C-alpha cells in the first residue's frame, strides 16, 4: 500500500531524514518512533502530500504521493487539535470532508458512523471553538476516518486523548482490518498495538 524509496527531506542545509526505505502492506500498522526533532511529523507531511520530498520517491497504492489518486486514498490527522473550522460544529467539520470524498447519498451514514464510533454524537452540534482539546482531537480523527481511506497517517493521536478516547480510536481501527496505518507516537500502548516499528534517527 505504501512504498518509500531512498527518501530524503531537508530544509536548506539541515537534513531531517535521508535514505529512508519503507514498505507497508495493506492492513499493516507501523509505529513511527524517534526523539523530538527526528522528523516524524515531517515524514508524515511528505507522505500526505503537504510537503515534497527533497529526494527519493514514495507511492500510495502505486500512485505518487501528492497526486490526486494518492490523496483520495489517504486519511490524515497530523495536528489533532488544529486545522478545524472553528465556527462550524463538530458534525459540520466531519461532513465537510465526507462531501468532498464520498457520493452524496453516502455522506450522512458515514458521518453518523464515525460520530458513534468516537462518541461524538452528544457534541455533534457544538461549535468546535467551544470544544476541549480532547474533543477537537476526536473530531480531527473522525474527519480522517469518515471517507474510509486505505491509508491513515496519525501524528501523536493520543496526545490530547484520555484513556477512554484512546480506546475508542483503537476500536475504530480494529473495525477496519484492511486499513493501513502509520502512527507517530511516544506512547508504549500505541507501540504495542502495531505490528512493526520504524525509529527515525536524529540526523546531525
Short mmCIF file of C-alpha atoms in Angstrom, two decimals:
data_model
loop_
_atom_site.label_atom_id
_atom_site.label_comp_id
_atom_site.label_asym_id
_atom_site.label_seq_id
_atom_site.Cartn_x
_atom_site.Cartn_y
_atom_site.Cartn_z
CA UNK A 1 0.00 0.00 0.00
CA UNK A 2 2.78 2.44 0.97
CA UNK A 3 6.23 2.29 -0.58
CA UNK A 4 9.10 4.68 0.16
CA UNK A 5 12.47 4.54 -1.59
CA UNK A 6 15.60 6.49 -0.63
CA UNK A 7 13.50 9.33 0.70
CA UNK A 8 15.17 12.48 1.93
CA UNK A 9 13.87 15.76 3.24
CA UNK A 10 15.99 18.76 4.04
CA UNK A 11 15.33 22.37 4.91
CA UNK A 12 18.21 24.31 3.45
CA UNK A 13 21.36 22.59 4.68
CA UNK A 14 19.58 20.82 7.51
CA UNK A 15 18.83 17.18 6.71
CA UNK A 16 15.70 15.95 8.51
CA UNK A 17 15.85 12.34 7.28
CA UNK A 18 17.73 10.63 4.49
CA UNK A 19 17.96 7.31 2.62
CA UNK A 20 14.66 6.15 4.08
CA UNK A 21 13.11 2.94 2.70
CA UNK A 22 9.74 1.64 3.80
CA UNK A 23 7.25 -0.99 2.63
CA UNK A 24 3.89 -1.10 4.38
CA UNK A 25 1.42 -3.74 3.14
CA UNK A 26 -2.36 -3.46 3.19
CA UNK A 27 -3.74 -3.65 6.72
CA UNK A 28 -0.42 -3.19 8.50
CA UNK A 29 0.09 -0.84 11.41
CA UNK A 30 3.50 0.76 11.69
CA UNK A 31 4.62 2.65 14.78
CA UNK A 32 6.78 5.63 13.89
CA UNK A 33 9.16 6.46 16.72
CA UNK A 34 12.07 8.75 17.35
CA UNK A 35 13.06 11.65 19.53
CA UNK A 36 11.61 15.12 19.16
CA UNK A 37 13.10 16.67 16.05
CA UNK A 38 13.86 13.35 14.36
CA UNK A 39 11.44 14.11 11.53
CA UNK A 40 8.32 12.08 12.32
CA UNK A 41 5.90 14.89 11.57
CA UNK A 42 7.89 15.97 8.53
CA UNK A 43 7.79 12.44 7.12
CA UNK A 44 4.03 12.22 7.62
CA UNK A 45 3.58 15.58 5.91
CA UNK A 46 5.63 14.35 2.96
CA UNK A 47 3.56 11.16 2.74
CA UNK A 48 0.33 13.16 2.88
CA UNK A 49 1.47 15.40 0.04
CA UNK A 50 1.57 18.64 2.01
CA UNK A 51 5.38 18.66 1.73
CA UNK A 52 7.53 17.36 -1.10
CA UNK A 53 10.50 15.05 -0.67
CA UNK A 54 13.88 16.59 -1.40
CA UNK A 55 15.00 13.29 -2.95
CA UNK A 56 13.66 9.79 -3.43
CA UNK A 57 10.10 8.76 -4.06
CA UNK A 58 7.01 7.45 -2.30
CA UNK A 59 3.78 5.92 -3.57
CA UNK A 60 0.37 5.14 -2.08
CA UNK A 61 -1.40 2.30 -3.83
CA UNK A 62 1.03 2.73 -6.70
CA UNK A 63 0.30 6.44 -7.07
CA UNK A 64 2.91 9.14 -6.33
CA UNK A 65 2.28 10.85 -3.00
CA UNK A 66 0.67 14.22 -3.52
CA UNK A 67 -1.18 13.11 -6.64
CA UNK A 68 -4.97 13.27 -6.63
CA UNK A 69 -5.38 9.45 -6.59
CA UNK A 70 -2.98 9.16 -3.64
CA UNK A 71 -4.74 11.94 -1.74
CA UNK A 72 -8.08 10.20 -2.23
CA UNK A 73 -6.64 7.04 -0.68
CA UNK A 74 -5.17 8.82 2.34
CA UNK A 75 -6.74 9.96 5.60
CA UNK A 76 -4.67 12.45 7.56
CA UNK A 77 -4.65 13.65 11.17
CA UNK A 78 -1.37 15.49 11.61
CA UNK A 79 -2.34 18.16 14.14
CA UNK A 80 -5.24 16.72 16.13
CA UNK A 81 -6.28 19.98 17.79
CA UNK A 82 -5.68 22.23 14.76
CA UNK A 83 -6.92 22.65 11.21
CA UNK A 84 -10.61 22.61 12.12
CA UNK A 85 -13.17 25.23 11.14
CA UNK A 86 -13.78 26.97 14.44
CA UNK A 87 -17.24 28.38 13.70
CA UNK A 88 -18.59 25.10 12.33
CA UNK A 89 -19.95 22.36 14.54
CA UNK A 90 -18.15 19.07 15.08
CA UNK A 91 -20.60 17.38 12.70
CA UNK A 92 -20.19 20.06 10.04
CA UNK A 93 -16.40 19.70 10.17
CA UNK A 94 -16.65 15.95 9.60
CA UNK A 95 -19.36 16.28 6.93
CA UNK A 96 -17.24 18.77 5.00
CA UNK A 97 -14.60 16.11 4.35
CA UNK A 98 -17.25 13.48 3.65
CA UNK A 99 -18.90 15.65 0.99
CA UNK A 100 -15.57 16.14 -0.77
CA UNK A 101 -14.78 12.42 -0.94
CA UNK A 102 -17.99 10.42 -0.88
CA UNK A 103 -21.11 10.15 -3.06
CA UNK A 104 -23.86 12.42 -1.81
CA UNK A 105 -26.06 9.60 -0.55
CA UNK A 106 -23.18 8.14 1.49
CA UNK A 107 -22.35 11.31 3.43
CA UNK A 108 -24.95 11.16 6.20
CA UNK A 109 -24.47 7.48 7.15
CA UNK A 110 -20.68 7.84 7.03
CA UNK A 111 -20.77 10.85 9.36
CA UNK A 112 -23.18 9.09 11.71
CA UNK A 113 -20.90 6.06 11.85
CA UNK A 114 -17.75 7.90 12.90
CA UNK A 115 -19.72 10.04 15.34
CA UNK A 116 -20.92 6.89 17.06
CA UNK A 117 -17.50 5.23 16.96
CA UNK A 118 -15.74 8.18 18.58
CA UNK A 119 -18.59 9.12 20.93
CA UNK A 120 -19.22 12.47 19.23
CA UNK A 121 -22.99 12.26 18.91
CA UNK A 122 -23.72 14.26 22.05
CA UNK A 123 -21.39 17.05 20.90
CA UNK A 124 -22.18 16.97 17.19
CA UNK A 125 -23.88 20.37 17.06
CA UNK A 126 -21.39 22.15 19.33
CA UNK A 127 -19.14 24.68 17.53
CA UNK A 128 -15.55 23.50 17.50
CA UNK A 129 -14.39 26.75 19.12
CA UNK A 130 -16.23 25.62 22.27
CA UNK A 131 -14.76 22.11 22.30
CA UNK A 132 -11.99 20.89 24.60
CA UNK A 133 -8.63 19.81 23.20
CA UNK A 134 -9.62 16.17 23.58
CA UNK A 135 -12.92 16.68 21.76
CA UNK A 136 -11.17 18.57 18.96
CA UNK A 137 -8.74 15.68 18.59
CA UNK A 138 -11.65 13.24 18.25
CA UNK A 139 -13.25 15.46 15.60
CA UNK A 140 -9.96 15.51 13.68
CA UNK A 141 -9.70 11.72 13.84
CA UNK A 142 -13.32 11.42 12.69
CA UNK A 143 -12.53 13.60 9.69
CA UNK A 144 -9.58 11.37 8.82
CA UNK A 145 -11.72 8.22 9.02
CA UNK A 146 -15.05 9.35 7.57
CA UNK A 147 -14.23 8.64 3.92
CA UNK A 148 -12.85 5.16 4.76
CA UNK A 149 -9.30 5.77 3.49
CA UNK A 150 -6.93 2.99 2.51
CA UNK A 151 -4.01 4.67 4.32
CA UNK A 152 -4.25 6.56 7.60
CA UNK A 153 -1.50 8.90 8.82
CA UNK A 154 -1.71 9.83 12.50
CA UNK A 155 0.64 12.20 14.30
CA UNK A 156 0.55 11.79 18.10
CA UNK A 157 -3.16 10.91 18.08
CA UNK A 158 -3.21 10.20 21.81
CA UNK A 159 -1.60 13.47 22.87
CA UNK A 160 -4.90 15.11 23.83
CA UNK A 161 -7.00 11.98 24.36
CA UNK A 162 -7.86 10.41 27.68
CA UNK A 163 -7.72 6.66 28.17
CA UNK A 164 -11.35 6.13 27.11
CA UNK A 165 -10.90 8.17 23.92
CA UNK A 166 -7.70 6.33 23.00
CA UNK A 167 -9.59 3.06 23.37
CA UNK A 168 -12.35 4.36 21.08
CA UNK A 169 -9.71 5.21 18.48
CA UNK A 170 -8.15 1.76 18.57
CA UNK A 171 -11.54 0.09 18.45
CA UNK A 172 -12.35 2.12 15.33
CA UNK A 173 -9.09 0.99 13.74
CA UNK A 174 -9.76 -2.63 14.71
CA UNK A 175 -13.05 -2.47 12.79
CA UNK A 176 -11.05 -1.69 9.65
CA UNK A 177 -8.67 -4.65 9.21
CA UNK A 178 -7.66 -3.55 5.71
CA UNK A 179 -6.76 -0.03 6.79
CA UNK A 180 -3.03 0.63 6.59
CA UNK A 181 -1.80 2.89 9.41
CA UNK A 182 1.37 4.84 10.05
CA UNK A 183 1.27 6.22 13.58
CA UNK A 184 3.81 8.63 15.07
CA UNK A 185 3.67 8.42 18.84
CA UNK A 186 5.62 8.32 22.09
CA UNK A 187 3.11 6.06 23.86
CA UNK A 188 4.06 2.48 24.71
CA UNK A 189 0.43 1.41 24.33
CA UNK A 190 0.39 2.64 20.73
CA UNK A 191 3.60 0.71 20.06
CA UNK A 192 2.10 -2.49 21.47
CA UNK A 193 -0.86 -2.25 19.10
CA UNK A 194 1.30 -2.03 15.96
CA UNK A 195 2.85 -4.97 14.12
CA UNK A 196 6.12 -3.23 13.37
CA UNK A 197 8.07 -0.10 14.22
CA UNK A 198 10.31 2.37 12.45
CA UNK A 199 12.53 4.60 14.57
CA UNK A 200 13.85 7.69 12.87
CA UNK A 201 17.37 8.63 13.94
CA UNK A 202 18.21 12.22 14.68
CA UNK A 203 20.34 13.35 11.75
CA UNK A 204 23.10 15.77 12.67
#
